[in-house]
mmCIF file of C-alpha atoms in Angstrom:
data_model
loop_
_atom_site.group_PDB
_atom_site.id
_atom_site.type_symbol
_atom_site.label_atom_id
_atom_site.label_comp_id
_atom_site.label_asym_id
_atom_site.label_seq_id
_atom_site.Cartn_x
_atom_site.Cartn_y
_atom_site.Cartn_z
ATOM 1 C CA UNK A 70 147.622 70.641 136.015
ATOM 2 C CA UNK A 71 150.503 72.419 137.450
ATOM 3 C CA UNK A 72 150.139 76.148 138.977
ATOM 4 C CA UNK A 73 153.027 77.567 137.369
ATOM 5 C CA UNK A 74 153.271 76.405 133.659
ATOM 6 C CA UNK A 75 156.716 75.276 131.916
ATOM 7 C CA UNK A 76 157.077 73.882 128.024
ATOM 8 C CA UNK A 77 157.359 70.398 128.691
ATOM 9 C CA UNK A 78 160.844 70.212 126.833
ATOM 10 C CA UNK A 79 163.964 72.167 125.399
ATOM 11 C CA UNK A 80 166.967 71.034 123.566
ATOM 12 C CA UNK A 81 170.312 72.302 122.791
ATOM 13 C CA UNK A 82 174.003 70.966 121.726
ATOM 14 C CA UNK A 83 177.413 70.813 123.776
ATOM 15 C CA UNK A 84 178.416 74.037 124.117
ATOM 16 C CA UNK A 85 174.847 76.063 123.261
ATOM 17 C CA UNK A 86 173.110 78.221 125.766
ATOM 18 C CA UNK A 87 169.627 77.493 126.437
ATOM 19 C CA UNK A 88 167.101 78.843 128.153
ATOM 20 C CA UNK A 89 163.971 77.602 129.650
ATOM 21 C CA UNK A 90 160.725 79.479 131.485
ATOM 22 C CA UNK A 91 158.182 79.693 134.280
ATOM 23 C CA UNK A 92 154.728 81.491 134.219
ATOM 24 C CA UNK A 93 152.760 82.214 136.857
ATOM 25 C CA UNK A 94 150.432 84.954 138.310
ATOM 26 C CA UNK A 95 150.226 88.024 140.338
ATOM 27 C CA UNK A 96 149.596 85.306 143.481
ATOM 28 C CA UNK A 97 152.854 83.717 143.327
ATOM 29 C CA UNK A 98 155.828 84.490 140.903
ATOM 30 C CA UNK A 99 154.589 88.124 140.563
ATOM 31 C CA UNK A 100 154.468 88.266 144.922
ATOM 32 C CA UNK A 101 157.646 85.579 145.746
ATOM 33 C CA UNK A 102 160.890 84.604 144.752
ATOM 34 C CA UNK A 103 161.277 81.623 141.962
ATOM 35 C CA UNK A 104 163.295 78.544 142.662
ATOM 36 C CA UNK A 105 164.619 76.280 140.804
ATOM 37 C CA UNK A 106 165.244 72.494 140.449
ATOM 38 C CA UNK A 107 167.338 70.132 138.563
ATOM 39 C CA UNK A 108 165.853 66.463 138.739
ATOM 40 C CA UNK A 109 168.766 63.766 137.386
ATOM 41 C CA UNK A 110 167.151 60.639 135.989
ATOM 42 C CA UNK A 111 166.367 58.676 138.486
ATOM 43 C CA UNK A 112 167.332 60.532 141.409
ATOM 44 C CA UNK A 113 166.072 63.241 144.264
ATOM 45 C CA UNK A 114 165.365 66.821 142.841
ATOM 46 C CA UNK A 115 168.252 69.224 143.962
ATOM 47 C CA UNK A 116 168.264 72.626 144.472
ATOM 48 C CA UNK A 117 169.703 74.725 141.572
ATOM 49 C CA UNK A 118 169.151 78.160 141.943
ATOM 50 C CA UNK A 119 167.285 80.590 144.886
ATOM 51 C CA UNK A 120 165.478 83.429 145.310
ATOM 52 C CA UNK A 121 165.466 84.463 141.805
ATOM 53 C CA UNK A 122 169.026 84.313 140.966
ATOM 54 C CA UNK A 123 171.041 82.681 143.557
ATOM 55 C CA UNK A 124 173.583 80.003 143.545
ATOM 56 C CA UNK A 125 173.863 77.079 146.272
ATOM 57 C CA UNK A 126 177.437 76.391 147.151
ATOM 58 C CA UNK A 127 178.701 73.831 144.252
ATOM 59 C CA UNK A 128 176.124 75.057 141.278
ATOM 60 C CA UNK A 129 178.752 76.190 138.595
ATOM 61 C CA UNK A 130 177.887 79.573 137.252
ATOM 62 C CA UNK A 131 176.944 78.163 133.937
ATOM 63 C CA UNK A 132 173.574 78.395 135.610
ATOM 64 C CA UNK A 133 171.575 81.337 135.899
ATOM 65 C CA UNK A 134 168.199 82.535 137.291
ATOM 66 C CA UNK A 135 166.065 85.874 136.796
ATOM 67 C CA UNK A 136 162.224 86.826 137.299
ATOM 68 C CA UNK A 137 160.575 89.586 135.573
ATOM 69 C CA UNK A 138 157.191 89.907 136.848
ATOM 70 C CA UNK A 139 155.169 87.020 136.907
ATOM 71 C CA UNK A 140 157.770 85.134 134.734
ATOM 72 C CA UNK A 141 160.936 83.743 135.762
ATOM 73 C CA UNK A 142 163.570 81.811 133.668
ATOM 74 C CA UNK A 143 166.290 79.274 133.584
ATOM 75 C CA UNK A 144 169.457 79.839 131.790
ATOM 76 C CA UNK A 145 172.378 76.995 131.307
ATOM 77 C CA UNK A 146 175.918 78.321 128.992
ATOM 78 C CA UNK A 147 178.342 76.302 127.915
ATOM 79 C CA UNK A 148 175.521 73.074 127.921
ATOM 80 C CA UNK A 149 177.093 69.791 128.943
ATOM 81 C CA UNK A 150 175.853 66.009 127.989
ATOM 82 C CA UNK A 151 175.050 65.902 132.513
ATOM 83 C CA UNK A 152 172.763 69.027 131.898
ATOM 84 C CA UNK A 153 170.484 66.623 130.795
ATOM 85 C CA UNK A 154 167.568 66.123 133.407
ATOM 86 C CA UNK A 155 164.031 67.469 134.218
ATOM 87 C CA UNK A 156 164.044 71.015 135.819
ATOM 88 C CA UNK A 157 161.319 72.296 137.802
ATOM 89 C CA UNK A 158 160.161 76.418 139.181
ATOM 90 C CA UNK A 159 158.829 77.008 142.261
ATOM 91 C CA UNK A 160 157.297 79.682 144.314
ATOM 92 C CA UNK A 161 155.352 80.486 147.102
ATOM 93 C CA UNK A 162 151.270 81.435 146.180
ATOM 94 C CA UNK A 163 149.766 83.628 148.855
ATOM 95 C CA UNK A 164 146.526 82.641 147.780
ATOM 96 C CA UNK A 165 144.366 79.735 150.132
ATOM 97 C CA UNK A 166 146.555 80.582 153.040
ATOM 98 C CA UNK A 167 149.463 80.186 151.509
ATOM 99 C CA UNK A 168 151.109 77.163 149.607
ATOM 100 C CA UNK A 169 153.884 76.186 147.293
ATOM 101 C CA UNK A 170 153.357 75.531 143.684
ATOM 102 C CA UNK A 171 155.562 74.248 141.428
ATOM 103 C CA UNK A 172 156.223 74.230 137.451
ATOM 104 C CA UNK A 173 155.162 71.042 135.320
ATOM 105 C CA UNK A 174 158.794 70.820 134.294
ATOM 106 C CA UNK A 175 161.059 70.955 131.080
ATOM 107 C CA UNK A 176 162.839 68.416 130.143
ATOM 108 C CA UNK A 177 166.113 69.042 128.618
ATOM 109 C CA UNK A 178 167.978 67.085 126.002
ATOM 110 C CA UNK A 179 171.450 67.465 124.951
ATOM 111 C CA UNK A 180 171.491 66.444 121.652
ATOM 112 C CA UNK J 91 176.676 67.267 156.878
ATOM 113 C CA UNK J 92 172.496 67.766 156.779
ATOM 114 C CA UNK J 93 170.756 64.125 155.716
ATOM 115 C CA UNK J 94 166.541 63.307 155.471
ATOM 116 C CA UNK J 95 165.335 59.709 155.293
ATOM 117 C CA UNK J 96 161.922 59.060 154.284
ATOM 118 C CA UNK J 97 160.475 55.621 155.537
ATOM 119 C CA UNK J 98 157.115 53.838 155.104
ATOM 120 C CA UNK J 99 155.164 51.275 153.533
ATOM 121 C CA UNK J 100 155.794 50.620 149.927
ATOM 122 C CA UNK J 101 152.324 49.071 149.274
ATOM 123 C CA UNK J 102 148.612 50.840 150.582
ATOM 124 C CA UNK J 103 145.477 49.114 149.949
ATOM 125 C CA UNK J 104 143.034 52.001 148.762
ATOM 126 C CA UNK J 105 140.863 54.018 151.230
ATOM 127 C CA UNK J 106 143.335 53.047 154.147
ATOM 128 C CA UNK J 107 145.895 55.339 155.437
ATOM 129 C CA UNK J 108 149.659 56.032 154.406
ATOM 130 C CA UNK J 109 152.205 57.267 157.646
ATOM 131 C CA UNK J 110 155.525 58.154 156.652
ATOM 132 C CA UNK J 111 158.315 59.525 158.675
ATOM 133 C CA UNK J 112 161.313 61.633 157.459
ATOM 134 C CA UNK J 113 164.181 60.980 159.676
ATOM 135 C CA UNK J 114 166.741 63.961 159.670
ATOM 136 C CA UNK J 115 169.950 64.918 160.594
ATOM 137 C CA UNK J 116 172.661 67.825 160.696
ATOM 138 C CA UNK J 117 170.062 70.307 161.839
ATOM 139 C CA UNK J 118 167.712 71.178 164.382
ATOM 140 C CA UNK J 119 163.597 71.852 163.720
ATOM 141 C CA UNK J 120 163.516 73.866 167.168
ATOM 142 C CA UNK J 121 166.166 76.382 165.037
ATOM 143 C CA UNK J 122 164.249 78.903 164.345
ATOM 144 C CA UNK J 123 163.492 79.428 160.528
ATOM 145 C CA UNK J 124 164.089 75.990 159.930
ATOM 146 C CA UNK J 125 160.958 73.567 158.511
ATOM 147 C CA UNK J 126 160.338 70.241 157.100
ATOM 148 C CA UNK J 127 158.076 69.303 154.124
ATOM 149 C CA UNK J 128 156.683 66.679 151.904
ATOM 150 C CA UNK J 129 156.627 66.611 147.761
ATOM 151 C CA UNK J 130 155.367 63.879 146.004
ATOM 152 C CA UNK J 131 156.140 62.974 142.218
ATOM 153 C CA UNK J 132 153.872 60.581 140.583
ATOM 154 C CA UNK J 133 155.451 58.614 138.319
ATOM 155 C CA UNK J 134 156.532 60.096 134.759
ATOM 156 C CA UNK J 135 155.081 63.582 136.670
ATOM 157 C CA UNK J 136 155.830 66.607 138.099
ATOM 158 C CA UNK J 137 156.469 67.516 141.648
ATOM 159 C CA UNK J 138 153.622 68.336 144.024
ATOM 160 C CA UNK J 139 154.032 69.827 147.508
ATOM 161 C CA UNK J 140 152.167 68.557 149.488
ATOM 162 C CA UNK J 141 152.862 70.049 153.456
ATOM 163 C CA UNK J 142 155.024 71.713 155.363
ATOM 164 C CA UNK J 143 155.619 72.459 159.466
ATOM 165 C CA UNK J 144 157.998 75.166 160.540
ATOM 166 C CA UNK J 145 160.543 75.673 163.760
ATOM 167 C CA UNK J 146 156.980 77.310 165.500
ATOM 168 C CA UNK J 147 154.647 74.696 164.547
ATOM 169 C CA UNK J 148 153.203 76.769 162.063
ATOM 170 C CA UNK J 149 152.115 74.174 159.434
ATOM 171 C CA UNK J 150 150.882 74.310 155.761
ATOM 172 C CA UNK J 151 148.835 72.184 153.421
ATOM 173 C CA UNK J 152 148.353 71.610 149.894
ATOM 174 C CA UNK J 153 145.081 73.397 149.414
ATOM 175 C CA UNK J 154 144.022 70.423 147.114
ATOM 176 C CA UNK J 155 144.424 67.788 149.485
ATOM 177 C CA UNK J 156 144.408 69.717 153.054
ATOM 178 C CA UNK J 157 141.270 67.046 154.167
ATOM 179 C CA UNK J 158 143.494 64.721 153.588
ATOM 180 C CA UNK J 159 146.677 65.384 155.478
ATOM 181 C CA UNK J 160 148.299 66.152 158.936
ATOM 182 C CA UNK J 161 151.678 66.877 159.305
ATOM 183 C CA UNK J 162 153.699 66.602 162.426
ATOM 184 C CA UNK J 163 157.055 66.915 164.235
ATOM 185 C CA UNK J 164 159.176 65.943 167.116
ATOM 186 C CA UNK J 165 161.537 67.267 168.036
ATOM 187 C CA UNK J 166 163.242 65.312 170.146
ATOM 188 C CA UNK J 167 163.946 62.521 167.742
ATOM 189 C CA UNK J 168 164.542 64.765 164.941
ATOM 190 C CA UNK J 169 161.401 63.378 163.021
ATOM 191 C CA UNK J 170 158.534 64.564 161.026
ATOM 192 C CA UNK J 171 155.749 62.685 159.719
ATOM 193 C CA UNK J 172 152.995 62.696 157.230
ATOM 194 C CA UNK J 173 149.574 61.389 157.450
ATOM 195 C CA UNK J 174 147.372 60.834 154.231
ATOM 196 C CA UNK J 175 144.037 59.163 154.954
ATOM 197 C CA UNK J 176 141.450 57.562 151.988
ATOM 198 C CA UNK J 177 144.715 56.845 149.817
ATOM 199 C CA UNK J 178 143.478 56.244 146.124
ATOM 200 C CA UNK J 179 145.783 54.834 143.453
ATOM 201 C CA UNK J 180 146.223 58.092 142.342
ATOM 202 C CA UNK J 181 148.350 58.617 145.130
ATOM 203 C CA UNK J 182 150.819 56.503 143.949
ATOM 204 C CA UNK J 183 153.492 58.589 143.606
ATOM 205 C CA UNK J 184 157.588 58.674 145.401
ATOM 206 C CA UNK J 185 157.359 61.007 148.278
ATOM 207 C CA UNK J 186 159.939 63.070 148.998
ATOM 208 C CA UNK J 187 160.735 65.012 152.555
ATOM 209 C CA UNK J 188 163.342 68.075 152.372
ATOM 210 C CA UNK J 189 164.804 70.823 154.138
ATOM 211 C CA UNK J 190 163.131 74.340 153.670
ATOM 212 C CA UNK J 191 164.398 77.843 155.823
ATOM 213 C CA UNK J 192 162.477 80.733 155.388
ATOM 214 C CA UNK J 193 165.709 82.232 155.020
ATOM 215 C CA UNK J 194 165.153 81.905 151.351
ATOM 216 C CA UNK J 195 161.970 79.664 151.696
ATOM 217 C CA UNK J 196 163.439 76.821 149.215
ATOM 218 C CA UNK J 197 164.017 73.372 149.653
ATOM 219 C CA UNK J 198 167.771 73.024 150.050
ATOM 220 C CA UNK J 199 167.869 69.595 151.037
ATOM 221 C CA UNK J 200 165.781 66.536 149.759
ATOM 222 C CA UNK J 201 165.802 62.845 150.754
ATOM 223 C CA UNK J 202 166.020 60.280 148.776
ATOM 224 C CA UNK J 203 162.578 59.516 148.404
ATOM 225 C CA UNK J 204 160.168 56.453 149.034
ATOM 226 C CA UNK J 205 158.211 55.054 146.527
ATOM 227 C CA UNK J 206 154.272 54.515 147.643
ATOM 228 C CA UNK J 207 152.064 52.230 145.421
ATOM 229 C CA UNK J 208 147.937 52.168 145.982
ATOM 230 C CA UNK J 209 146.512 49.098 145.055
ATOM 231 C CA UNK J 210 144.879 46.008 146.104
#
């Protein structure tokens, strides 16, 4: 059972705008910045977005990131057929001395 | 150009011990901000950090499993390395090392992960 809870899947066409979300608590989302991962089939997880809202080098801006309170979300425009993959949240929980936590994951389908 | 390696056994019998190294390069752990941690993804599941050790040797555990662990680094051959004792085949799972700064605190840079099965 993961700390921070994500529906387990989303879906969208070419071209659609989806969004997906992250809940967690006073302890972590609603104390820390929310990252966010994009997991490829098959491969390592890579960083997708940063403290909330930020872009590595490389990430188009088709992706975007907020938090609002102890919520954060996960938006993708202009969906693509390589969109597809598992995408995970993750903060910092100040609780127990401190420790990351991450999201269950969503797993998105371009249909 | 920033790399990590993981390396380890790919088979455990349960209730011995699993050491893995991550083997890095393109940055320094004696920069300061700079750490190194483990995630582990069981298979068909979701991530779950496991530790992390910092620039200071200020190091972090998974609440869940801090009994079980002890993270380490050195410097000197850019290395870090994980030590889970009483494995279980519920540990089997591909563990990842990556990158974090507390710049921004994420992990910016993941290997490319080493798959660990429990069994006998």
């Amino acid at each position: 059972q993961s700390v921070l809870t994500q529906p387990p899947s989303a879906s969208g066409t070419p071209g659609q705008r989806v969004a997906m979300f992250c809940f967690g608590s006073s302890s972590n989302i609603g104390s820390n910045t929310v990252h966010w991962y994009q997991q490829l089939p098959g491969t390592a997880p890579k960083l997708l977005i940063y403290t909330n809202n930020q872009r590595p080098s490389g990430v188009p801006d088709r992706f975007s990131g907020s938090k609002s309170g102890t919520s954060a979300s996960l938006a993708i425009s202009g969906l693509q057929s390589e969109d597809e993959a598992d995408y995970y949240c993750a903060s910092w929980d100040d609780s127990l001395n401190g420790h990351w936590v991450f999201g269950g994951g969503t797993k998105l389908t371009v249909l | 150009q920033i790399t990590l390696k993981e390396s380890g056994p790919a088979l455990v019998n349960p209730t011995l011990t699993l050491t893995l190294t991550c083997t890095f390069s393109g940055f320094s752990l004696s920069t300061s901000g700079v750490g190194v941690g483990w995630i582990r993804q069981p298979p068909g599941k979701a991530l779950q950090w496991l530790a992390l050790v910092y620039w200071d040797d200020d190091k972090r555990y998974s609440p869940s499993l801090k009994t079980r662990l002890t993270i380490t680094k050195d410097t000197s051959k850019n290395q870090v390395v994980l030590i889970m004792t009483d494995m279980d085949p519920g540990d089997t799972a591909t563990y990842y090392c990556a990158r974090s700064t507390t710049s921004h605190g994420a992990f910016d840079y993941w290997g490319q992960g080493t798959l660990v099965t429990v069994s006998s």
